[in-house]
Structure formats: C-alpha cells, structure tokens
XYZ file of C-alpha atoms in Angstrom:
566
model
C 62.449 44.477 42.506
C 59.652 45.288 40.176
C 56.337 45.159 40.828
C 54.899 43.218 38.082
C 55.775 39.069 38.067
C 54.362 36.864 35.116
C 53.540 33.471 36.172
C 53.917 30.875 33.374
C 51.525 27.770 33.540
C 52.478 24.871 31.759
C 49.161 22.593 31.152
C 50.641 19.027 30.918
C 49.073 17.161 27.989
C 47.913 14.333 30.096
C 45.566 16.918 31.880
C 42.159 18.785 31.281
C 43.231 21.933 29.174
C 41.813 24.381 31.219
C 42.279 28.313 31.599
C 42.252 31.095 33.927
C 38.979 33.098 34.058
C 40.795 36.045 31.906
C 40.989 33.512 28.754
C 38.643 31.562 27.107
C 38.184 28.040 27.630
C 39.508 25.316 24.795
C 35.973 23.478 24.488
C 34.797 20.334 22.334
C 31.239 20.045 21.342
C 28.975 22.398 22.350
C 26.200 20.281 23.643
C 25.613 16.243 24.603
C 25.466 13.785 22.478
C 22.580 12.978 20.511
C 21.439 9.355 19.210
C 19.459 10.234 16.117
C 20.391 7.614 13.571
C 21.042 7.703 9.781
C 17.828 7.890 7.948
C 17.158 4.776 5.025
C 18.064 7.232 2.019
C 21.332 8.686 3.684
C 22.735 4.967 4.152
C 21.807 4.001 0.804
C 23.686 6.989 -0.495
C 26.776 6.585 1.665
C 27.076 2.753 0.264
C 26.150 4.139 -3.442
C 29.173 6.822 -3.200
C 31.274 4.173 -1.841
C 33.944 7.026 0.267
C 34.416 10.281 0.921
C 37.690 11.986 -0.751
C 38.662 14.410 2.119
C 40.845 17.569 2.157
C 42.873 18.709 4.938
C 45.109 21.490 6.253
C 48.404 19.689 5.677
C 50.717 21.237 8.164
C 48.752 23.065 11.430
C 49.573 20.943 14.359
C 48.252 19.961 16.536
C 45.467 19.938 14.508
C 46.176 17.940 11.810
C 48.482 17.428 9.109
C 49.504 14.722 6.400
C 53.020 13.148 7.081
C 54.252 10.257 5.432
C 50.951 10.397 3.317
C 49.013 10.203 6.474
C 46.565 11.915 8.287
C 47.367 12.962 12.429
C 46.935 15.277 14.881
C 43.526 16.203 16.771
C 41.160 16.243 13.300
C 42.574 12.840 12.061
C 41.178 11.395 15.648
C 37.984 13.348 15.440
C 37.304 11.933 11.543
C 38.046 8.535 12.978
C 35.548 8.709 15.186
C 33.087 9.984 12.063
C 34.723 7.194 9.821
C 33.325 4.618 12.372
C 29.732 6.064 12.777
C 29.368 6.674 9.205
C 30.650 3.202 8.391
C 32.163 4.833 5.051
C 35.932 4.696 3.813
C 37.153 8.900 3.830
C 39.825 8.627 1.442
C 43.112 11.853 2.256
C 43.596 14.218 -0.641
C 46.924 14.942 -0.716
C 47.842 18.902 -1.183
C 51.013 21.604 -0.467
C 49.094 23.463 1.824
C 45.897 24.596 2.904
C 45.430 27.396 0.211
C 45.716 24.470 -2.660
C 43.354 22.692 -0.238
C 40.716 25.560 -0.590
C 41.019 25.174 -4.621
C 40.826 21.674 -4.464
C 37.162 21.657 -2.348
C 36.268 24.436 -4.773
C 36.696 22.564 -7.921
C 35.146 19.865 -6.189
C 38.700 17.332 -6.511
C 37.478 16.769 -2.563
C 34.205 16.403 -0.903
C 34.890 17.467 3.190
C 37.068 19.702 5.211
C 37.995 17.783 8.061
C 38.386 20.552 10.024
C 37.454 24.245 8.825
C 35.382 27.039 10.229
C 32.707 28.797 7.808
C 33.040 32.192 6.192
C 30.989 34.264 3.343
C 33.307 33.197 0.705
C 33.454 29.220 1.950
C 29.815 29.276 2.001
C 29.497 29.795 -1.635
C 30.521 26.085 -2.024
C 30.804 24.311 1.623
C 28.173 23.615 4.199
C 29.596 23.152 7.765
C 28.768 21.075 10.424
C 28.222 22.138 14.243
C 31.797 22.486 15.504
C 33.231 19.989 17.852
C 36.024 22.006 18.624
C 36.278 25.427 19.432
C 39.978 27.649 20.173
C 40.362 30.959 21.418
C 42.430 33.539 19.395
C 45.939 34.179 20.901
C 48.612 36.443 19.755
C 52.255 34.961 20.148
C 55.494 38.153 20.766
C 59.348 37.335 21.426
C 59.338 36.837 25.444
C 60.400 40.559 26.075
C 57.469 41.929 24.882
C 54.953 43.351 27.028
C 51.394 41.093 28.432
C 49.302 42.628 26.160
C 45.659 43.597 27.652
C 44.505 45.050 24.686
C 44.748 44.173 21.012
C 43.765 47.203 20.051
C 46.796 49.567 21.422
C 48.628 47.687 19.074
C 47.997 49.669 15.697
C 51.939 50.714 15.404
C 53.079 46.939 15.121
C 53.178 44.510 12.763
C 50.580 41.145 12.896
C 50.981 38.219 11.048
C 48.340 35.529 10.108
C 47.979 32.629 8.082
C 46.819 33.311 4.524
C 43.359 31.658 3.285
C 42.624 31.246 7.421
C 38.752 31.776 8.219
C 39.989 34.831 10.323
C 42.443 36.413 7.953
C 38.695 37.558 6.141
C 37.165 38.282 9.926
C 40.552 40.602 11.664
C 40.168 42.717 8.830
C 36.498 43.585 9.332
C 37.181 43.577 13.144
C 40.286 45.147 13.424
C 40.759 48.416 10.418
C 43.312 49.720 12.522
C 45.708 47.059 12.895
C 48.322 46.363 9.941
C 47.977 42.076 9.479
C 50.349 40.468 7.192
C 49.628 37.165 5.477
C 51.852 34.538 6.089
C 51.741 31.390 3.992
C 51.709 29.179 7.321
C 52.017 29.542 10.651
C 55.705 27.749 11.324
C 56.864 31.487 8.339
C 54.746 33.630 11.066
C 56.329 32.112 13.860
C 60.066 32.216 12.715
C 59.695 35.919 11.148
C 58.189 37.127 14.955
C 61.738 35.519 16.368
C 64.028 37.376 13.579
C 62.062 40.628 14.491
C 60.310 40.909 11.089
C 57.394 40.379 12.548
C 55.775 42.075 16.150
C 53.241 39.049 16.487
C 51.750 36.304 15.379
C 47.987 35.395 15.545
C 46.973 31.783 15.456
C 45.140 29.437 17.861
C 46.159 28.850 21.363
C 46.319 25.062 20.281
C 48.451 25.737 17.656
C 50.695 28.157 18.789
C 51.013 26.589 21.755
C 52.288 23.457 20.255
C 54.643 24.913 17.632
C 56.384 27.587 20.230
C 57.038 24.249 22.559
C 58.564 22.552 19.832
C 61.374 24.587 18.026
C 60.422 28.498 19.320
C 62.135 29.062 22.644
C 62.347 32.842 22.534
C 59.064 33.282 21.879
C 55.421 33.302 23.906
C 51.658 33.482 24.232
C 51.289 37.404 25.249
C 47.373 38.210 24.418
C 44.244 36.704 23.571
C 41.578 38.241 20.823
C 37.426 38.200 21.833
C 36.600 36.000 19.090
C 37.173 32.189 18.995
C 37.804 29.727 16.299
C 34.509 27.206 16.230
C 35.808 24.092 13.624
C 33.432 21.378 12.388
C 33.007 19.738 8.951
C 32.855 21.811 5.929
C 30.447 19.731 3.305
C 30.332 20.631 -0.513
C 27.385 22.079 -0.726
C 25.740 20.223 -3.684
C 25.308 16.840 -1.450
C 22.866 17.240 0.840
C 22.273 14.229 1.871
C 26.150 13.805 2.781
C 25.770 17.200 4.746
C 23.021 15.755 6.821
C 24.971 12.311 7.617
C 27.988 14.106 8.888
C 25.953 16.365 11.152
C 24.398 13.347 12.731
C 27.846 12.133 13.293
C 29.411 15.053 14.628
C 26.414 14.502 17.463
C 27.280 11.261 18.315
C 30.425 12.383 19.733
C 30.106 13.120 23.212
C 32.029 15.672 25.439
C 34.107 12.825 27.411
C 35.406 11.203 24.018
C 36.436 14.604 22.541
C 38.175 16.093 25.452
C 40.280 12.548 25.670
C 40.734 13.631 22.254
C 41.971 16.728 23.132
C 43.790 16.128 25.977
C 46.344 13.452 23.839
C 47.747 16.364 21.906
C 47.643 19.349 23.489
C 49.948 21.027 26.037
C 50.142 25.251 25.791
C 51.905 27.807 27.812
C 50.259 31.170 28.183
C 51.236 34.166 30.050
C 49.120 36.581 32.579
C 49.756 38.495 35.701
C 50.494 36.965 38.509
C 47.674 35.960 41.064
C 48.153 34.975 44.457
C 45.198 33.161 45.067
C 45.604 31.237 41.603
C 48.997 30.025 43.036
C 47.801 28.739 46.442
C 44.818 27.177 44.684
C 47.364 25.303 42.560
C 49.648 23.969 45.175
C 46.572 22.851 47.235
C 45.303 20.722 44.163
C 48.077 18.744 43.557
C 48.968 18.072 47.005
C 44.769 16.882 46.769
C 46.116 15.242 43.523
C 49.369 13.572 44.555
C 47.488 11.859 48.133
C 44.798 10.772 45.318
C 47.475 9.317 43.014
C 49.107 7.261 46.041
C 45.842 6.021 46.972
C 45.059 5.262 43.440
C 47.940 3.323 42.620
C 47.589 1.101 45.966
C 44.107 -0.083 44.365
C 45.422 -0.931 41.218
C 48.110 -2.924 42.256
C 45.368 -4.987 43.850
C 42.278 -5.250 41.080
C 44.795 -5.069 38.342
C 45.171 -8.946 37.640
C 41.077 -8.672 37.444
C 40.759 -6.029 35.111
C 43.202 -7.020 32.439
C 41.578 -10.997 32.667
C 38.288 -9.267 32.275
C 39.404 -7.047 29.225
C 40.846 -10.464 27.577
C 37.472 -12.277 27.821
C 35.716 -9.442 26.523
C 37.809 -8.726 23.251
C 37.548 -12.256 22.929
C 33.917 -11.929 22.680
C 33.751 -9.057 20.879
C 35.967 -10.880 17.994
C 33.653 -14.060 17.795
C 30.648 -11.894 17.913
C 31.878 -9.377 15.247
C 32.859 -12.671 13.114
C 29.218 -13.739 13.477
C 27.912 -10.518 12.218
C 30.204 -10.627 8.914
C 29.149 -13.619 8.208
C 25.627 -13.652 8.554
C 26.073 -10.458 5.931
C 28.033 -12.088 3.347
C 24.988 -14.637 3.134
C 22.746 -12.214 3.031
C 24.061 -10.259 -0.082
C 24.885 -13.054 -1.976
C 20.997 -14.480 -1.281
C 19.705 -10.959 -2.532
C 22.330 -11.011 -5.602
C 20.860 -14.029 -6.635
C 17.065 -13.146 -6.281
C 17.592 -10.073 -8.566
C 19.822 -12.568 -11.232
C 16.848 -15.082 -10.832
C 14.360 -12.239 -11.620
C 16.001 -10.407 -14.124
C 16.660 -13.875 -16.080
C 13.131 -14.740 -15.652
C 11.576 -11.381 -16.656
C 13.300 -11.879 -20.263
C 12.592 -15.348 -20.766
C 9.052 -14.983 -20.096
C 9.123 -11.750 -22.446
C 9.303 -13.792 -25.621
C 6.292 -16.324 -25.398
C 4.177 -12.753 -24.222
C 5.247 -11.155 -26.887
C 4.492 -13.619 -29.005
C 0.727 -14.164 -27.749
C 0.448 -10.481 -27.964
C 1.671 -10.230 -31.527
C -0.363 -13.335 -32.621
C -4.272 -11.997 -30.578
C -3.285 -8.007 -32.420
C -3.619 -10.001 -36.019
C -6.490 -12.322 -34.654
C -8.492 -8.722 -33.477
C -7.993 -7.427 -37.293
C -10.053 -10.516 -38.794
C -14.036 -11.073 -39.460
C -14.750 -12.979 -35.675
C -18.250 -13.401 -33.939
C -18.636 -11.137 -31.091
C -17.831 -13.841 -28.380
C -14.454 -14.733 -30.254
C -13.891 -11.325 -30.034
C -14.527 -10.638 -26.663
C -12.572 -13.804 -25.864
C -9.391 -12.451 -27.633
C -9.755 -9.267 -26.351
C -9.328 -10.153 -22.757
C -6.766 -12.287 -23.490
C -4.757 -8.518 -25.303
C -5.082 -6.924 -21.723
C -4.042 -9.948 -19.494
C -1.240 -10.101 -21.911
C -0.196 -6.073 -21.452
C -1.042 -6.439 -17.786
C 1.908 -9.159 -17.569
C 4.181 -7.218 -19.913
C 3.803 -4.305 -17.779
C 4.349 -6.747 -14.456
C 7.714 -8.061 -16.108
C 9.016 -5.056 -17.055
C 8.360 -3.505 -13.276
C 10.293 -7.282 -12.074
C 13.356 -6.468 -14.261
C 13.417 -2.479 -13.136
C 13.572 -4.212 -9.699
C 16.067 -6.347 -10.372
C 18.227 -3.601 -11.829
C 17.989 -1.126 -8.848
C 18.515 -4.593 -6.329
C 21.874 -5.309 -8.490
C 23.064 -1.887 -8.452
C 23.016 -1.455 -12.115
C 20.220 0.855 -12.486
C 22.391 3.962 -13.487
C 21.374 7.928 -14.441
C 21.075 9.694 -17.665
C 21.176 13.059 -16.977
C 20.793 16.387 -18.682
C 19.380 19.610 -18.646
C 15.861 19.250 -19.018
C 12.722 21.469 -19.446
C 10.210 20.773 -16.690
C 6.938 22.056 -18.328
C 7.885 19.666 -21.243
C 8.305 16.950 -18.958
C 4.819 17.629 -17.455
C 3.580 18.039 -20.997
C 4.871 15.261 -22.609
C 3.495 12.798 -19.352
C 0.380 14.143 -19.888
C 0.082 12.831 -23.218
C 0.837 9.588 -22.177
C -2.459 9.483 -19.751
C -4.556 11.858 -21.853
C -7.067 9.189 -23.085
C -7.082 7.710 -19.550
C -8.666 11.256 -18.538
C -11.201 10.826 -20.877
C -12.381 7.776 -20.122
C -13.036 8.752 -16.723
C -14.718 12.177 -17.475
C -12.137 13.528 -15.109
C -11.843 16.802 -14.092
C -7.818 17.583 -14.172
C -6.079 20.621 -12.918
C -2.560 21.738 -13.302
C -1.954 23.805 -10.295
C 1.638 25.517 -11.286
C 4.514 24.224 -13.373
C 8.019 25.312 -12.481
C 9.844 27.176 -15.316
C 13.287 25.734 -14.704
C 15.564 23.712 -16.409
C 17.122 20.923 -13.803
C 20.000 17.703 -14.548
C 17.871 14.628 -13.943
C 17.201 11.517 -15.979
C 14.313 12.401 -18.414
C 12.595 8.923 -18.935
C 12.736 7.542 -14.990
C 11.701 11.042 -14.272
C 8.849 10.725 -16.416
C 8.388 7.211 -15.906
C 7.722 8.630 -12.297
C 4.937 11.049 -12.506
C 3.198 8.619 -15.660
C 3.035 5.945 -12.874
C 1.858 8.407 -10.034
C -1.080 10.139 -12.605
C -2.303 6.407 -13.697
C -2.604 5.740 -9.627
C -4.694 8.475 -9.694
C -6.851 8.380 -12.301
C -7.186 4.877 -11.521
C -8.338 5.533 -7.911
C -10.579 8.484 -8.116
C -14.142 8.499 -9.080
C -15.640 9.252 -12.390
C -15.963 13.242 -12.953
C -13.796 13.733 -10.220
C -10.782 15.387 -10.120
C -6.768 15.601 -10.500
C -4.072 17.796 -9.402
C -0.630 18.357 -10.446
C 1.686 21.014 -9.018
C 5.247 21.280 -10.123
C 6.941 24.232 -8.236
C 10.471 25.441 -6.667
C 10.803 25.711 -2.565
C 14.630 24.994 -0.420
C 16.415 24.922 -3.192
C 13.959 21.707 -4.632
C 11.604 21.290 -6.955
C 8.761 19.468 -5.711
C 6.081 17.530 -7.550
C 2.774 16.536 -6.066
C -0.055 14.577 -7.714
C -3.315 14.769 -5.485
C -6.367 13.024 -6.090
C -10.217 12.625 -4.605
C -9.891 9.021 -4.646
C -10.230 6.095 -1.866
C -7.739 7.460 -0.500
C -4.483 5.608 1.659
C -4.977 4.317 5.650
C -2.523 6.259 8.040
C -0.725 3.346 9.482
C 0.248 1.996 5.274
C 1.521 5.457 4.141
C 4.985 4.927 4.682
C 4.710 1.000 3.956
C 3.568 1.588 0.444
C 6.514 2.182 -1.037
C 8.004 -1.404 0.270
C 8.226 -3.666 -2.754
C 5.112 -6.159 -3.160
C 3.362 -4.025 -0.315
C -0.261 -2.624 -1.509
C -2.524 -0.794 0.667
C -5.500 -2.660 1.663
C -8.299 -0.190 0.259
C -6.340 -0.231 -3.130
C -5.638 -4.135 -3.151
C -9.578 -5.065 -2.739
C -10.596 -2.092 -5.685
C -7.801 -3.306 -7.880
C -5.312 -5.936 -7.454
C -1.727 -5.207 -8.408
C 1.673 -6.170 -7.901
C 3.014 -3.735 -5.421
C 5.700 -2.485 -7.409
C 4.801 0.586 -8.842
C 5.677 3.106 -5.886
C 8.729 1.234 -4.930
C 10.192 1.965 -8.229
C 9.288 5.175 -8.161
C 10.913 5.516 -4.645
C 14.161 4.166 -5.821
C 14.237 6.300 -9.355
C 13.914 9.545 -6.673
C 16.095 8.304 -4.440
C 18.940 7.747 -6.974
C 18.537 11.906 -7.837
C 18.670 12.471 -4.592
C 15.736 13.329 -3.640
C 12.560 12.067 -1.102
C 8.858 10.663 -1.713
C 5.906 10.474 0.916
C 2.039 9.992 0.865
C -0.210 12.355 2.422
C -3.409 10.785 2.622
C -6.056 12.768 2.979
C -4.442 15.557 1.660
C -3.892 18.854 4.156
C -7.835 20.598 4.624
C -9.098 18.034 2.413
C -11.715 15.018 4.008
C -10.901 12.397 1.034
C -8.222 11.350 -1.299
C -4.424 11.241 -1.261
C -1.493 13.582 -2.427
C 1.692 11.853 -3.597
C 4.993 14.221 -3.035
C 8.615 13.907 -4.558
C 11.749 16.097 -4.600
C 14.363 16.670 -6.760
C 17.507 18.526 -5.319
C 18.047 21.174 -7.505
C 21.664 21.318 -6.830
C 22.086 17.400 -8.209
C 24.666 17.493 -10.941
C 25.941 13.861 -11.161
C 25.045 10.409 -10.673
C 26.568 9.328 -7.466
C-alpha cells in the first residue's frame, strides 16, 4: 500500500469556505464596516449623472458573468449591495469577453469594473476601490498529477492563464522561469489541461473550483501560488468624485453580509496530504454539528408560527412606511420645481420696467439739472443696478434649482482668465487705494466653462474689495497641487465668524459681520458654490486665514482631469 493518501475535502456551499492552515483563506473585506456617509457634492453628482454604465467579466463564474443579458454570480450580489447604498441605477455593458471589456473602460464606453484587481497598466485609466473580496492563486492538473508543493519545480511544464487577467502581467515578473500560456478564458485553459495540451491551469480557487465541479471530472486543484487575488471596484479615473462614493460603499458592507455572499456560490475541492488530526477534528465537528442541528430543528418547530407572523407585520410596515417616504418626496420636488418657475418668471418680468427706469435716469444724468436733481437721479441709477444685479443672481438660482444650468467648456488659458477678471474690478481697486497682490498664476490650460468660471472669481474679488479696509490689501493665488488647480482670494477685511463659514454658502444666508457693514441678498457665494460644484470641484472659507490674526481666504478647486459636463 503506498505511503502517501490524498484526502479530498469537499466544502459544501451552504458552509463557511474555510481552508487548511497550508492554503490561504477565501476572505471578504478586509476590515469592519464603516458608517461614513456620502458627502453633499457626491450626492448631487450621483443624481446629476443619473447611472453608472458598468463593465463586467462576462463569463468567470462564480464570479460573475452576463447570461440572458444579465448580470450573476458573486460580483452581481456585491454591486447590488453598492446599487442600494449609492441609491444610483448601474446600467450592464454588454461585451464578448473580458479583453473587449478592458477596451471598453479604456475608451471610456463604461465607467466601473465591478470586479477587477489593479495593475500598472489599469492604473493609467482606473482607480480601484479597497477589495471586498480576496482569492488565493491555485493551479488546477488532470487528477494523476502529482500534489504540487512547489510552483517553482515546475519550469519543464506548460501553465496556462487567462489573457488580459491582473496576474497574467504579475506571474511573469514573479515567475521568469516558468513557460505561461495565455488562454482567452478560463473554461479554453481548463479543457486544453484535460486533452493534455496543457500541464496546468492557474486561476482562482473560486473559480476553478466551480468550473472543475461543473463539467471537468478528470481534473483537480493540485497547488496553490503565494500571491492572492484582492478584487474591488475599478473607477475611471477622471471622476473623482464617483471614485470616492464607491469607496464609501464598499465600507458599508460588513464581513457577515459578504461572507453570506460568498457562501451562496461557492463550493471548491482542493487536494493536500493527508492529516490525521484534520480527520478526527472533522468527524468530531459534525457529530457537534448534527446534535446541534437536532436540537435546532426541535426549536423551530416550536417559535416558527411566531417568527413568520412577526416577519408579516413587519414587511407590512416597512411597505406603508416606505409609501410615506415616496410620497412626502414627490411633494417636495414638485414644491421646489415650482419656486424656481415662480422665480425665474418673476426675474424677467421685473427686468423690463428696470430696464426701462435705468435707460430713462442714463438720459436724465446727460441733461443741464441742479445738483439736488442730480443727486436724486443718481441714487435712483445704483438702486436700479443693485436690483438688476439681485434679479439676475434670482434667475442663476432658478436655473441651477431646475437643473438647466448646463457647461460650456473648452480649453482655456488660466492667466487670461485671471487677467481678464481683473479688468472687470480694476477701478474698484482704485477707489479703495488697495494694495493688490497676485501671489502665483498657474500656466495651464484646463476644460471649464470660461464665463461661470470667471463669473466666480469677479464675485469672490468684489467680496473682497468690498470688505477690506481702505489701503489694505488683496491676494490672489492661482496654482496646481493633487492633480487641481486651486484658486484662493484672501483679504484683510472683517473677516467671517467660525460657526457661519460653512453656512455662507446656503442661499439667502449672510454672515452677521457682513450683513450689518453691507446688506445683501445672500446669493452671491451660493452661486458660486454651485458653478464649482457643476466642474467638479469644492469651495470653503478660511476665516482668518492660516498665521494671519484678521481677514478671510476664499478657496475653490477645479479637477484638472474634468473633461465633460456630467
């Protein structure tokens, strides 16, 4: 009799997948749950974009892959999870296979991989999440082939591996010696190992496992490699603010939900030597498990009537709640549809009359008048530009509430921006006898909408000037950091309280030290919040300004990787 026995496990798929201390362990996420929510910008840019066009690997089971035009396997259940938290449609790209896949996420015809691991090459145009799943390597031989204890010693066979795989790039690097074939999917590798054209096969345990169970009888799980396959989200790198909500959703899922998750699809045999101890351990724990299973079942059969009346009344309220909630939403989007309607409507019948008063004081200025005519007319010219200016801040409102506000953008010059704003507050500079300082300008040439953009920094530099004492003195720094170009205006002015720095950029919220020196409508920074929010990019106050006693520094980004309107 020979000395060496194999023991074959068979891990039923109703069970924990767990494996012997000689192989490493199928995990989910690699740390608890987390409860950070989704910040204010990265909801209002997953209801702008609408959904999320998603590319998958269409046929690596258990995985995932599309049949019937849908989605299954272990990924689809993990993206439904993601679907939920995110509160967005993800709409399936269809593709051939997972090489077409790759193209498609490179040409940007999708915007996620639902489940991919990084590489040098993917990182060029993908961002990936941290992985909620993580495989060991496995190599699968026909069943008379050796255990093998070492990968290595096997630099006179033949290895096959899936072509455009994360480790088809890595075994290379890792392994010079061995001679790896690429196979255009794992079901070729798999059937050339059984016809002999092939020594092995390297894939996951998962899905080797699954594929050898179902259609591969001559064949097994003989070795394991070091490394392990670690799959999250892959994100297309030019949406940041996508990347970010998907890694907040990834750590909502928590280690009990996953491994259910995992537990549903997979079932793997593996092979080792055999282990004495290992055996008796086994039959001990199901004889622990089968007295537990009798018990159990006696105290169902009792509490079972309970439970499922229990269940009933709380679906129940769960369905009259959740039709609560829907409603009360409805109402209030049609209520804020029809405040921006009722402003924009107002804002351009009131335009008219102003323009009309304006018009008619301009030609009453030019004639012979005694100084208190004058001085009469001319207040009545600035109330009149102070309302034109208030209507035309009303109707931006309205736009950006209606979700018609949209982007022109282009390549444009950022000194030129900066110069041409400048002209625009030039005499406003003089008037003051202020002291202003351009810090740095960036050199580059970034997509964004021109006008809003400069619309921006014109409102921000008139805050200033307005706000700072005469001969004092204004700063404005343009320059490049993470991939952003940020803008900050700082002044030596009255400054912004600490608990109304974030609240300033609510609409119709002023901050009491400017609302008493003043007046105003409150509508100023709000805009400007929502023109850098649709590019993308953030705005915050820092008042006073870092190593400064006095004043206050407005900040804004601009991604620089922004391309489109979204």
């Amino acid at each position: 009799m020979s000395k060496v026995f194999h023991l074959i496990l068979v891990l039923s798929c109703t069970m924990p997948v767990t494996l012997n201390a000689d192989y490493s362990t199928i995990s989910t996420i690699e740390s608890e749950s987390k409860t950070t929510e989704l910040s204010r910008e990265e909801k209002d840019y997953l209801a702008e974009i609408k959904s999320v066009k998603m590319c998958v690997d269409p046929d690596w089971m258990p995985m995932e892959r599309i049949k019937n035009g849908q989605h299954e396997g272990i990924a689809a259940d993990f993206i439904e999870l993601i679907r939920d938290y995110l509160e967005t449609p993800i709409e399936l790209v269809i593709t051939q296979n997972w090489t077409q896949s790759i193209e498609f996420a490179k040409t940007r015809k999708c915007d996620i991989f639902s489940m991919a691991m990084a590489t040098p090459d993917r990182l060029k145009y993908m961002l990936f999440t941290k992985p909620y799943l993580t495989l060991p390597m496995v190599l699968a031989t026909r069943k008379e082939h050796s255990y093998v204890t070492d990968v290595t010693l096997m630099n006179n066979e033949k290895l096959g591996i899936v072509s455009g795989y994360a480790f088809s790039e890595i075994f290379k690097i890792h392994y010079p010696d061995l001679e790896i074939e690429e196979i255009p999917s794992l079901r070729d590798g798999l059937l050339k190992v059984e016809n002999g054209e092939l020594d092995g096969m390297i894939g996951t345990l998962a899905s080797v496992g699954y594929l050898i169970q179902r259609g591969y009888p001559e064949l097994k799980i003989a070795g394991k490699f070091k490394e392990s396959w670690k799959l999250g989200v892959g994100v297309r790198n030019d949406r940041l603010l996508l990347f970010s909500a998907f890694e907040k959703a990834v750590q909502q899922i928590d280690k009990k939900t996953a491994q259910n998750i995992l537990n549903r699809w997979i079932s793997v045999k593996y092979e080792q030597p055999f282990n004495y101890d290992l055996l008796w351990k086994v039959l001990v724990t199901f004889a622990i498990i089968f007295g537990l299973f009798a018990f159990r079942q006696h105290i169902l059969k009792k509490y079972n009537k309970e439970l499922r009346e229990h269940k009933k009344n709380l679906e129940l309220e769960v369905v009259n709640r959740t039709k609560d909630l829907l409603i009360a939403k409805e109402k209030a989007e049609l209520a804020s549809q029809e405040k921006s309607r009722f402003l924009a409507n107002m804002s351009h019948e009131l335009r008219t009359p102003m323009h009309a008063i304006h018009s008619f004081t301009k030609l009453a200025l030019k004639r012979d008048l005694d100084p208190k005519a004058r001085h009469f007319l001319k207040n009545i010219e600035i109330s009149t530009e102070r309302l034109t200016l208030l209507l035309n801040d009303l109707l931006d409102l309205s736009k950006f509430e209606a979700g018609k506000m949209k982007l022109n953008l282009h390549s444009c010059d950022i000194g030129k921006i900066i110069t041409n704003t400048l002209h625009a507050v030039d005499s406003l500079i003089k008037d003051k006898k202020l002291e202003f300082e351009i810090s740095e300008i960036s050199t580059l040439t970034v997509e964004l909408d021109e006008n809003l953009i400069m619309q921006v920094i014109t409102n921000l530099l008139s805050n200033a000037i307005k706000f700072s004492p005469e001969k004092g003195r204004v700063i404005l720094t343009s320059k490049t950091e993470n991939n952003k170009v940020l803008f900050s205006i700082e002044d030596e002015g009255i400054g912004i309280p600490a608990d109304e720095q974030e609240t300033i950029f609510d609409p119709f919220v002023q901050s009491s030290k400017t609302m008493t020196k003043s007046g105003g409508t409150g509508l100023g920074l709000p805009i400007c919040k929502e023109i850098i929010d649709l590019h993308g990019g953030e705005i915050w106050a820092d008042s006073p300004p870092s190593g400064k006693t006095k004043g206050a520094r407005i900040s804004f980004t601009i991604p620089l990787m922004q391309s489109q309107p979204h």
